[in-house]
Short mmCIF file of C-alpha atoms in Angstrom, two decimals:
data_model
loop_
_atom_site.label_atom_id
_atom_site.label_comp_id
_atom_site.label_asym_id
_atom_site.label_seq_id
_atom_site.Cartn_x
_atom_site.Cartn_y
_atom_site.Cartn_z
CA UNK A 236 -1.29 -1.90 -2.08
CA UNK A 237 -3.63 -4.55 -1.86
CA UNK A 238 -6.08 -6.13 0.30
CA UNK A 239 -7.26 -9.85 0.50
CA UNK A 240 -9.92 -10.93 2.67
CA UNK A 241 -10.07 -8.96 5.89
CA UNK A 242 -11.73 -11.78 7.97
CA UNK A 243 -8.98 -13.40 10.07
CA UNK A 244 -9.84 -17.24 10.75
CA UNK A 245 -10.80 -18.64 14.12
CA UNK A 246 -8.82 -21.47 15.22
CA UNK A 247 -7.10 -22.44 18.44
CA UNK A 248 -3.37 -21.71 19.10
CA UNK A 249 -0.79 -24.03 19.04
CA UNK A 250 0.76 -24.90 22.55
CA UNK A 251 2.71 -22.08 24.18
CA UNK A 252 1.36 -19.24 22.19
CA UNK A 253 -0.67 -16.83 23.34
CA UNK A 254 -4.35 -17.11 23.06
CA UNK A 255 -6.68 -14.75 20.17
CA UNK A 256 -8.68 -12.82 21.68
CA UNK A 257 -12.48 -13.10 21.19
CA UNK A 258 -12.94 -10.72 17.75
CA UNK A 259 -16.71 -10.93 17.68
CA UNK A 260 -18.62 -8.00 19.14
CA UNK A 261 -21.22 -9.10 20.43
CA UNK A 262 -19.26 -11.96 22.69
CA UNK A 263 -17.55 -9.57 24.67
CA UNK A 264 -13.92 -8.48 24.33
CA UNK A 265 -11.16 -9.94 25.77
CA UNK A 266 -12.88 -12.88 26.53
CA UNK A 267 -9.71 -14.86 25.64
CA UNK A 268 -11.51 -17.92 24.42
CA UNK A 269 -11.70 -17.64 20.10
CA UNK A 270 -15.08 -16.91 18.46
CA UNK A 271 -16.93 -20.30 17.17
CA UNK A 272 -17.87 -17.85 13.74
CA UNK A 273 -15.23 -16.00 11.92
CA UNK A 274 -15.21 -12.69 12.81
CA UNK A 275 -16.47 -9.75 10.76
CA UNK A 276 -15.03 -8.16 7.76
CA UNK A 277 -12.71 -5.26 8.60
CA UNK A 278 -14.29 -2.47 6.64
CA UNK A 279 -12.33 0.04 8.70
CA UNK A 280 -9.10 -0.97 6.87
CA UNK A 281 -11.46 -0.79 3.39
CA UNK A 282 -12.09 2.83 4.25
CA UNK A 283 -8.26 3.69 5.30
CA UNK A 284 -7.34 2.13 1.77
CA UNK A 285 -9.76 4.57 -0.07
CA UNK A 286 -7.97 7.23 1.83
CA UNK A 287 -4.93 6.59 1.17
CA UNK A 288 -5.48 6.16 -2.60
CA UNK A 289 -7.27 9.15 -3.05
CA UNK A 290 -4.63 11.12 -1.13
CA UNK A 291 -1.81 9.67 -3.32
CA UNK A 292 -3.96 10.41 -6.48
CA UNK A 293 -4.97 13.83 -5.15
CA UNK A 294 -1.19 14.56 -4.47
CA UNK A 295 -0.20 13.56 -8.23
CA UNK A 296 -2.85 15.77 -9.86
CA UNK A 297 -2.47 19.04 -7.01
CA UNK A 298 0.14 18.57 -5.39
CA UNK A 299 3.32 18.16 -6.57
CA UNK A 300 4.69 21.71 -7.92
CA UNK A 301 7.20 20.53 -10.07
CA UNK A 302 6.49 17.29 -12.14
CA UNK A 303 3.06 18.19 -13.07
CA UNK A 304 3.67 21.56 -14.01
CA UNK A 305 4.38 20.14 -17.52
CA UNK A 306 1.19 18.10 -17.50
CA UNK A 307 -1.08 21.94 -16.55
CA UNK A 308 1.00 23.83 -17.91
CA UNK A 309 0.22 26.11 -14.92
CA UNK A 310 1.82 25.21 -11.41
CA UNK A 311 -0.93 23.14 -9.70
CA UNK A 312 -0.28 25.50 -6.62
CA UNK A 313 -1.91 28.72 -8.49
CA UNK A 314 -4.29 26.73 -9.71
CA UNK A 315 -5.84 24.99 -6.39
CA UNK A 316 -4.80 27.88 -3.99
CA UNK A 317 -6.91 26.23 -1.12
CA UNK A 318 -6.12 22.72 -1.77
CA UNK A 319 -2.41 22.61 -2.28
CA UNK A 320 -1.35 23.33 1.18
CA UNK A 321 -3.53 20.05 2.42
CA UNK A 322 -2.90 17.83 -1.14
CA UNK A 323 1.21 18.28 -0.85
CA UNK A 324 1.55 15.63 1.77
CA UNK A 325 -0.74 13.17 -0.26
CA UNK A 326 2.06 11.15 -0.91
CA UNK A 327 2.22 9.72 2.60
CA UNK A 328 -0.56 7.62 1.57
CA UNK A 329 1.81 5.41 0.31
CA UNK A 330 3.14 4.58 4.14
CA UNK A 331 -0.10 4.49 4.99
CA UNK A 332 -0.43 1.49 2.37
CA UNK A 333 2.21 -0.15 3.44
CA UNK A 334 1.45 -0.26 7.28
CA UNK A 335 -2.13 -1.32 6.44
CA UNK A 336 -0.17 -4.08 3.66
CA UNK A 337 1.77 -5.29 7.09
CA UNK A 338 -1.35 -6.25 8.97
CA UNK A 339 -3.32 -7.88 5.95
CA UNK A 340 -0.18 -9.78 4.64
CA UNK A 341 0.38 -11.27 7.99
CA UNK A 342 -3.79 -12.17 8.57
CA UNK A 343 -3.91 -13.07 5.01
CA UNK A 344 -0.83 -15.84 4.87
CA UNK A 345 -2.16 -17.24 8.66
CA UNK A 346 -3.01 -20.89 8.01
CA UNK A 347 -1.40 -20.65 4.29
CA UNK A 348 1.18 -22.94 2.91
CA UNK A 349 4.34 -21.21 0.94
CA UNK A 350 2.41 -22.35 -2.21
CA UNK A 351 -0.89 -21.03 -1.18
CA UNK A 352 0.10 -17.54 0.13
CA UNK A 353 2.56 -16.77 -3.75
CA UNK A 354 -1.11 -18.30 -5.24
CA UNK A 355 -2.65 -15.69 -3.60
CA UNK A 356 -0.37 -12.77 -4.24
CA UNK A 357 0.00 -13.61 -7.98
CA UNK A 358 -3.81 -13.96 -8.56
CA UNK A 359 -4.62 -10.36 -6.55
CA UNK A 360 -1.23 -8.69 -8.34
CA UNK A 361 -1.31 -9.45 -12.00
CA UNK A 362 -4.15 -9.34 -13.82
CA UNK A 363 -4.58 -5.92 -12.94
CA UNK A 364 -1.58 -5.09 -13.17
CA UNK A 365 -0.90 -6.41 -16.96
CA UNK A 366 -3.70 -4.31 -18.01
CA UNK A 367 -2.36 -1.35 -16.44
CA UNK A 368 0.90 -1.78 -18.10
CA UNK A 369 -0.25 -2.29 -21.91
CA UNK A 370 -2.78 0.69 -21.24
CA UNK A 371 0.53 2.92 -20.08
CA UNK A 372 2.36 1.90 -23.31
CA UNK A 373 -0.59 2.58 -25.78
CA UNK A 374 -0.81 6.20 -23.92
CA UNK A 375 3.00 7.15 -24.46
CA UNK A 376 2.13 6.53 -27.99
CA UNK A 377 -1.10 7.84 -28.80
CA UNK A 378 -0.86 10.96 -26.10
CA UNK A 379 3.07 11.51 -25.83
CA UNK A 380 4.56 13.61 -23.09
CA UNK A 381 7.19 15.67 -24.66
CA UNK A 382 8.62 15.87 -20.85
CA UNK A 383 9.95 12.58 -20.79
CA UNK A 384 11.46 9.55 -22.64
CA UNK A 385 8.49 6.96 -23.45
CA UNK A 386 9.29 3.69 -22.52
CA UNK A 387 10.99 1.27 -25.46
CA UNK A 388 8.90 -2.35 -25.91
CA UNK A 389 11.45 -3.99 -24.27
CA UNK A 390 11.26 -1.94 -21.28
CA UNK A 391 7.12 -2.55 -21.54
CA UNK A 392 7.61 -6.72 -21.60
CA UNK A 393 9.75 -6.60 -18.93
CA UNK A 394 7.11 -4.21 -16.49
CA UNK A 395 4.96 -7.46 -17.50
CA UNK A 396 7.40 -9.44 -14.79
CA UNK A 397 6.95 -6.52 -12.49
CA UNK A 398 10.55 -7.01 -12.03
CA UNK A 399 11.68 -3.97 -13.55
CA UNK A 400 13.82 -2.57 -11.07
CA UNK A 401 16.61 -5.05 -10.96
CA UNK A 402 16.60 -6.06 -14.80
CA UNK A 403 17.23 -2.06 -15.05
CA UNK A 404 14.14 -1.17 -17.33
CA UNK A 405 12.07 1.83 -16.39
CA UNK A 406 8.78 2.10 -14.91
CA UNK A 407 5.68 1.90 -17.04
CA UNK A 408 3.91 4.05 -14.54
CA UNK A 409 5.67 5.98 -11.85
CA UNK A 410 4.02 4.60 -8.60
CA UNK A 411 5.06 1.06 -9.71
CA UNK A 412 7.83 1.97 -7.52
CA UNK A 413 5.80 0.93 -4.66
CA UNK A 414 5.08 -2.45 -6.09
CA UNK A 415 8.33 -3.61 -6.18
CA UNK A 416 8.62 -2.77 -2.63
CA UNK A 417 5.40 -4.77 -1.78
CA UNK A 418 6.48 -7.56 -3.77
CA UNK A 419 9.77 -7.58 -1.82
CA UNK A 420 8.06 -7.48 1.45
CA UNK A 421 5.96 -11.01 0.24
CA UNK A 422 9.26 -12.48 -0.70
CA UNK A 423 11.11 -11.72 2.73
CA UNK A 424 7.64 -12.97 4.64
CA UNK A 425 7.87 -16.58 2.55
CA UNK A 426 10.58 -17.43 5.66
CA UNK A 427 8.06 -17.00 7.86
CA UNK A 428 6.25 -19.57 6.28
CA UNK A 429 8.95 -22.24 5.85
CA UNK A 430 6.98 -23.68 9.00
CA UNK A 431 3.60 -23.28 10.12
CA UNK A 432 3.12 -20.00 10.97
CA UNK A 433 2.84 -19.16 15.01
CA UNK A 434 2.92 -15.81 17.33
CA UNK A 435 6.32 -16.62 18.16
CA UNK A 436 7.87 -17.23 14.53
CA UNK A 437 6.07 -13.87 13.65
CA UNK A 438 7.25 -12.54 16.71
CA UNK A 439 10.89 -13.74 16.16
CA UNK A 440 10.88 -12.51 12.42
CA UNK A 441 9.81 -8.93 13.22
CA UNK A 442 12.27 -8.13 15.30
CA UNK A 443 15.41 -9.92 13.16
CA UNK A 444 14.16 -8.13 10.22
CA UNK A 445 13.90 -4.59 11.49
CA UNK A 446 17.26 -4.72 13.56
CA UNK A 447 18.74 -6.25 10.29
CA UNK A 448 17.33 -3.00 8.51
CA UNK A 449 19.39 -0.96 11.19
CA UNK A 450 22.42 -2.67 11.05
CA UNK A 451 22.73 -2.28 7.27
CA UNK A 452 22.16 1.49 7.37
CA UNK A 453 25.26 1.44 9.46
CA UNK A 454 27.25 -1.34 6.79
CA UNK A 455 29.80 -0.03 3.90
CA UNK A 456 29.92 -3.37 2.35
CA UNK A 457 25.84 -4.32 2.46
CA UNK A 458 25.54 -7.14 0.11
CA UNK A 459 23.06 -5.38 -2.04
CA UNK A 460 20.24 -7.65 -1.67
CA UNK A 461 20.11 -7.35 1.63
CA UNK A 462 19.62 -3.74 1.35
CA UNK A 463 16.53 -3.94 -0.87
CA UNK A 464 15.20 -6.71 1.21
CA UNK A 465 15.28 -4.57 4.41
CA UNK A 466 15.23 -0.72 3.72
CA UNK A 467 14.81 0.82 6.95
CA UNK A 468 11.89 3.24 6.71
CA UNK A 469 9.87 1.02 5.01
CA UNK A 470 10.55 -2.28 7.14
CA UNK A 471 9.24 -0.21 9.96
CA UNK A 472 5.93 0.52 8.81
CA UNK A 473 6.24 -3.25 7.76
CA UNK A 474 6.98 -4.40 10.52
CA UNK A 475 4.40 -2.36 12.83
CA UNK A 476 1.29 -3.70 10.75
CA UNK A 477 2.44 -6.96 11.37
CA UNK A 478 2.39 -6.17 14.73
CA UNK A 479 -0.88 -4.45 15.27
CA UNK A 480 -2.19 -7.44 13.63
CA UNK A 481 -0.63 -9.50 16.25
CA UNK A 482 -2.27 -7.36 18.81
CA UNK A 483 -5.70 -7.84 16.93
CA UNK A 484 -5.42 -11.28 16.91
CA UNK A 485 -3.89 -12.06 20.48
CA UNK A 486 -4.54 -9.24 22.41
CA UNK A 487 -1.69 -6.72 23.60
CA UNK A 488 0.83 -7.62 25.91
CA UNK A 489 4.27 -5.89 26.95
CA UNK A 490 5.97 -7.70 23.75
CA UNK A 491 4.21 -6.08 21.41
CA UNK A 492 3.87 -2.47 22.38
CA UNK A 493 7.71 -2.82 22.78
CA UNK A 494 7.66 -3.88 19.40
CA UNK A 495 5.61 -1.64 17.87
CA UNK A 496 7.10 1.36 20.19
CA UNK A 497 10.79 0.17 18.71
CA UNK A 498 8.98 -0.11 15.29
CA UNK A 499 7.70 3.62 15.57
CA UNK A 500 11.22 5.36 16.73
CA UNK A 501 12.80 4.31 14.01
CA UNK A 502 10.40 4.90 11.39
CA UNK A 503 10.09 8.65 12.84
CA UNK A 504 13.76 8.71 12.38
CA UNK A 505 14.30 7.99 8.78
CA UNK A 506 11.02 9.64 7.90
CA UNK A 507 11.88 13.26 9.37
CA UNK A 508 15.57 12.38 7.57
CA UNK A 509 13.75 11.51 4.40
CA UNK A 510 11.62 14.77 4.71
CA UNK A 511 14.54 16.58 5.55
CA UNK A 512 16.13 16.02 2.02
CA UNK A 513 13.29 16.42 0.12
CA UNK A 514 12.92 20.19 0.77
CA UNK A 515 16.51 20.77 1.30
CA UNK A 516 17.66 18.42 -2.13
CA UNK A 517 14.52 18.59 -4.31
CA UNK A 518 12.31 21.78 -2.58
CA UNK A 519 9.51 20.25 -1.89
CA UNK A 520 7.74 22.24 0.20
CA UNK A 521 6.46 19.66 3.45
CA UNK A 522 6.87 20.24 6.97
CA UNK A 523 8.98 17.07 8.00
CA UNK A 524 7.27 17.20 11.63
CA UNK A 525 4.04 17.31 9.86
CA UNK A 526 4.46 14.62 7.69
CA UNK A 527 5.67 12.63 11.02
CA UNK A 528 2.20 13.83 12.52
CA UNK A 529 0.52 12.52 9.28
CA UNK A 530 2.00 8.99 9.43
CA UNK A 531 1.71 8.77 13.01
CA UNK A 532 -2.59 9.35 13.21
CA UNK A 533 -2.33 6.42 10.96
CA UNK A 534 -0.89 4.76 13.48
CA UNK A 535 -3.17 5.45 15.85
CA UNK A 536 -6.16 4.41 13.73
CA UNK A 537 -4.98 1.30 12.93
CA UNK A 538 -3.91 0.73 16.22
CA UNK A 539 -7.64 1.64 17.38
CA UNK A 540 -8.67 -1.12 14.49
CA UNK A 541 -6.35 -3.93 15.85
CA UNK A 542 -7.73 -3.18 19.36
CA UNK A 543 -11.27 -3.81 17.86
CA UNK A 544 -13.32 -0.58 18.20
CA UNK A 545 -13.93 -0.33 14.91
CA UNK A 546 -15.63 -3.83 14.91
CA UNK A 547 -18.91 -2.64 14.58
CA UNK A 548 -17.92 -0.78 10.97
CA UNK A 549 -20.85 -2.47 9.02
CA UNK A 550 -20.66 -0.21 5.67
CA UNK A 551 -20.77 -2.74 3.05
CA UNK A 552 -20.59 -0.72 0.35
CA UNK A 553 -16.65 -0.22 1.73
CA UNK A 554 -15.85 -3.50 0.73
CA UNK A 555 -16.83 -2.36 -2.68
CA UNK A 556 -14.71 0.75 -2.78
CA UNK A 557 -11.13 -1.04 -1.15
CA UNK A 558 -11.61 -3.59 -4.16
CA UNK A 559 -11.36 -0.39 -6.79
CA UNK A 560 -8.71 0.85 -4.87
CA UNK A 561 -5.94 -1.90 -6.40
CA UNK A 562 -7.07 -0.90 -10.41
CA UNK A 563 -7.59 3.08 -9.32
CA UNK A 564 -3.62 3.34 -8.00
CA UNK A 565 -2.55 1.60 -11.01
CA UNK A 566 -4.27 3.72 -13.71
CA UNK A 567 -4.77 7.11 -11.49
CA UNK A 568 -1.23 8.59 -12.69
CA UNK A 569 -0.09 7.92 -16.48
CA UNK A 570 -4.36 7.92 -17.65
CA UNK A 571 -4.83 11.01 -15.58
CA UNK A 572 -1.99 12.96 -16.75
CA UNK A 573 -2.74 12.01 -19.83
CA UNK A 574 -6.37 13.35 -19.43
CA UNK A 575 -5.24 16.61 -17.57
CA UNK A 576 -3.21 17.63 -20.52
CA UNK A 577 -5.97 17.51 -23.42
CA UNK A 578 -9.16 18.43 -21.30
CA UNK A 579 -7.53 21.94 -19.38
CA UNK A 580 -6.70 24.13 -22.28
CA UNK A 581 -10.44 23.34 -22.73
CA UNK A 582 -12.08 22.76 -19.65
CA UNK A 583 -10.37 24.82 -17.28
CA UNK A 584 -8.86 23.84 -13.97
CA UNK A 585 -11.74 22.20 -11.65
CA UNK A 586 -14.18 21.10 -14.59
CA UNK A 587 -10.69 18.98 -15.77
CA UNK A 588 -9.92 17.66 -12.79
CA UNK A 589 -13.52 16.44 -11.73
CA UNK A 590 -13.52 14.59 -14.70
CA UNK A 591 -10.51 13.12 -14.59
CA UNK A 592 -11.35 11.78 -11.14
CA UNK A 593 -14.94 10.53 -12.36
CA UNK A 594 -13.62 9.00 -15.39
CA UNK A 595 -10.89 7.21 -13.13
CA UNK A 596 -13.01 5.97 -10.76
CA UNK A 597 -15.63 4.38 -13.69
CA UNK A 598 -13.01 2.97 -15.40
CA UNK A 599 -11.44 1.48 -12.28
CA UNK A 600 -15.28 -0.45 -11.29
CA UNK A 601 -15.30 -1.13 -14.62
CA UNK A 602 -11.63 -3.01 -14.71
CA UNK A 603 -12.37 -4.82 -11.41
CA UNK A 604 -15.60 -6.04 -12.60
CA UNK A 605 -15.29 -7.36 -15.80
CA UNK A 606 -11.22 -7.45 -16.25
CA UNK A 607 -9.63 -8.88 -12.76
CA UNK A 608 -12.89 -11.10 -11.25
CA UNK A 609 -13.15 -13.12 -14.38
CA UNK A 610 -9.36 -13.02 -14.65
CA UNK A 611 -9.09 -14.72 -11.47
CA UNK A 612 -11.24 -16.88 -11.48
CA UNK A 613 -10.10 -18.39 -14.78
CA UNK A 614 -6.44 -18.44 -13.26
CA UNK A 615 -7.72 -19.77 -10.42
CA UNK A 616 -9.23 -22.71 -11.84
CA UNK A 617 -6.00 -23.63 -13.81
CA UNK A 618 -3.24 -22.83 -10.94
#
């Protein structure tokens, strides 16, 4: 769910792998020779994160017709007649999020020592994130949800570790889910740099780690590690980010779009299956075959990023929206709720939810700017 620098360093290949491809655009591309300046920001991934926050927070506040029914009182899809139909399949924002975490995990950890790349993760993850958590606790105390079981203080210091789902403790905020599975994803990728990170160890490691997913869909006796270290729709979109970032930094070849074909099939697979029980099981009401059209555009436009036409992207200001995006997920859904509960009775449907969008989006400049930059660059300077 987060992004470090998009800029992807320059530097020439180590014997026998292939050679980057020339990422500035104005040198020409495909020039196989690297660029003697690092190459441009990628803003297009910047503006894809945006997206995929806002559809994951516009899916939690009109979307979902059952869990937030307690938090309108009114089912969300009376209230935004026009907008539910669209807002119902915000939650595949989150595979959007991780695809795009595939690609920038990968550029982000090239040249990185083991040390270096946890450094990284642990000064982007946690300050943030620690706020997030103590702000969710005050909330269940001082604006209680009678619809569900507040969190005890033990269960609050151990969100702190953001190891909450195997020490059993429940979730300060509901799309922490998604952080344990990002976290597991940087723990899995340390192996890939036990060594100095090449094409071909990349290469090697996509492939072992989404046929290992396969197999242990298939296993009765999965040690279950293993199965939390490689759950298969998930290790797809993994698994294709890393290899559209391969692409953008090497150029395609046969390899790759075999890889990232294989990659695709079986995300489809256990997407349209995971689709599949959520309106039979739980009633939501998605189109599985839309939700595979969903996830597969963002395929295609990341794909159209890591072939480098969207190089000339020069917004700046999207640099300063993806760095809200981190602090906005975090706070969108227990502080919204939260919000949407005192301010409709008064405020009515639209005026409430404006509000609650405008007040998230202040607060979440406001935490980046004065809460995680000095945060990490104290940390920083002691780590």
């Amino acid at each position: 769910m987060n992004l470090p620098s998009l800029s992807p360093k320059a530097e020439a290949p180590p014997s026998g792998e292939p050679r980057p491809v020339d990422t500035d655009p104005a040198a020409g591309q495909g020039s196989g020779a690297p660029s003697k300046e690092a190459p441009p920001r990628l803003y297009a991934l910047d503006a894809l994160r945006v997206v995929a926050a806002l559809a994951v927070l516009a899916f939690h506040f009109t979307g979902i017709d059952k869990a937030t029914v307690t938090n309108w009182g009114v089912n969300p899809r009376e209230l935004f007649p026009w907008l539910f139909p669209f807002t119902k399949y915000g939650s595949y924002g989150v595979q959007l999020f991780f695809i795009i975490s595939g690609f920038v995990i990968c550029l982000s950890a090239w040249g990185r020592t083991p040390g270096q790349f946890v450094r990284a993760r642990f000064l982007r993850l946690f300050p943030a994130y620690w706020f997030s958590v103590v702000l969710g606790f005050v909330l269940y105390r001082i604006l209680p949800d009678g619809s569900r079981k507040a969190p005890s203080v033990s269960d609050a210091l151990t969100n702190l570790t953001m190891f909450q789902v195997p020490l059993k403790a429940q979730h300060m905020v509901g799309a922490y889910w998604t952080l344990w599975v990002e976290l597991c994803f940087y723990l899995v990728f340390l192996i890939v740099l036990m060594k100095q990170i090449d094409f071909q160890r990349v290469y090697v490691f996509c492939w072992s780690w989404l046929i290992l997913s396969l197999l242990l869909q298939e296993s009765t006796t999965a040690i279950p590690v293993l199965s939390t270290l490689a759950p298969a729709l998930n290790t797809s979109l993994f698994v294709s980010g890393i290899t559209m970032y391969l692409i953008y930094r090497f150029g395609p070849d046969l390899k790759l779009w075999l890889l990232l074909g294989t990659s695709w099939l079986t995300m489809q697979s256990d997407l349209v299956e995971h689709a599949d029980r959520l309106r039979d099981e739980l009633d939501f009401d998605r189109s599985p075959y839309v939700a595979l059209a969903l996830v597969t555009s963002f395929y295609l436009v990341i794909l159209a990023i890591s072939l480098h036409w969207f190089d000339r992207l020069q917004w700046r200001w999207l640099a300063t929206a993806g760095a809200l995006v981190y602090p906005l997920y975090l706070l969108h859904e227990e502080l919204g709720w939260a919000m949407i509960r005192e301010l409709y009775g008064r405020m009515g449907a639209w005026p409430t939810l404006l509000v609650t969008v405008g007040t998230l989006l202040v607060l979440s400049w406001l935490v980046h700017r004065y809460l995680e930059r000095p945060a990490v660059r104290l940390l920083r300077a002691r780590l």
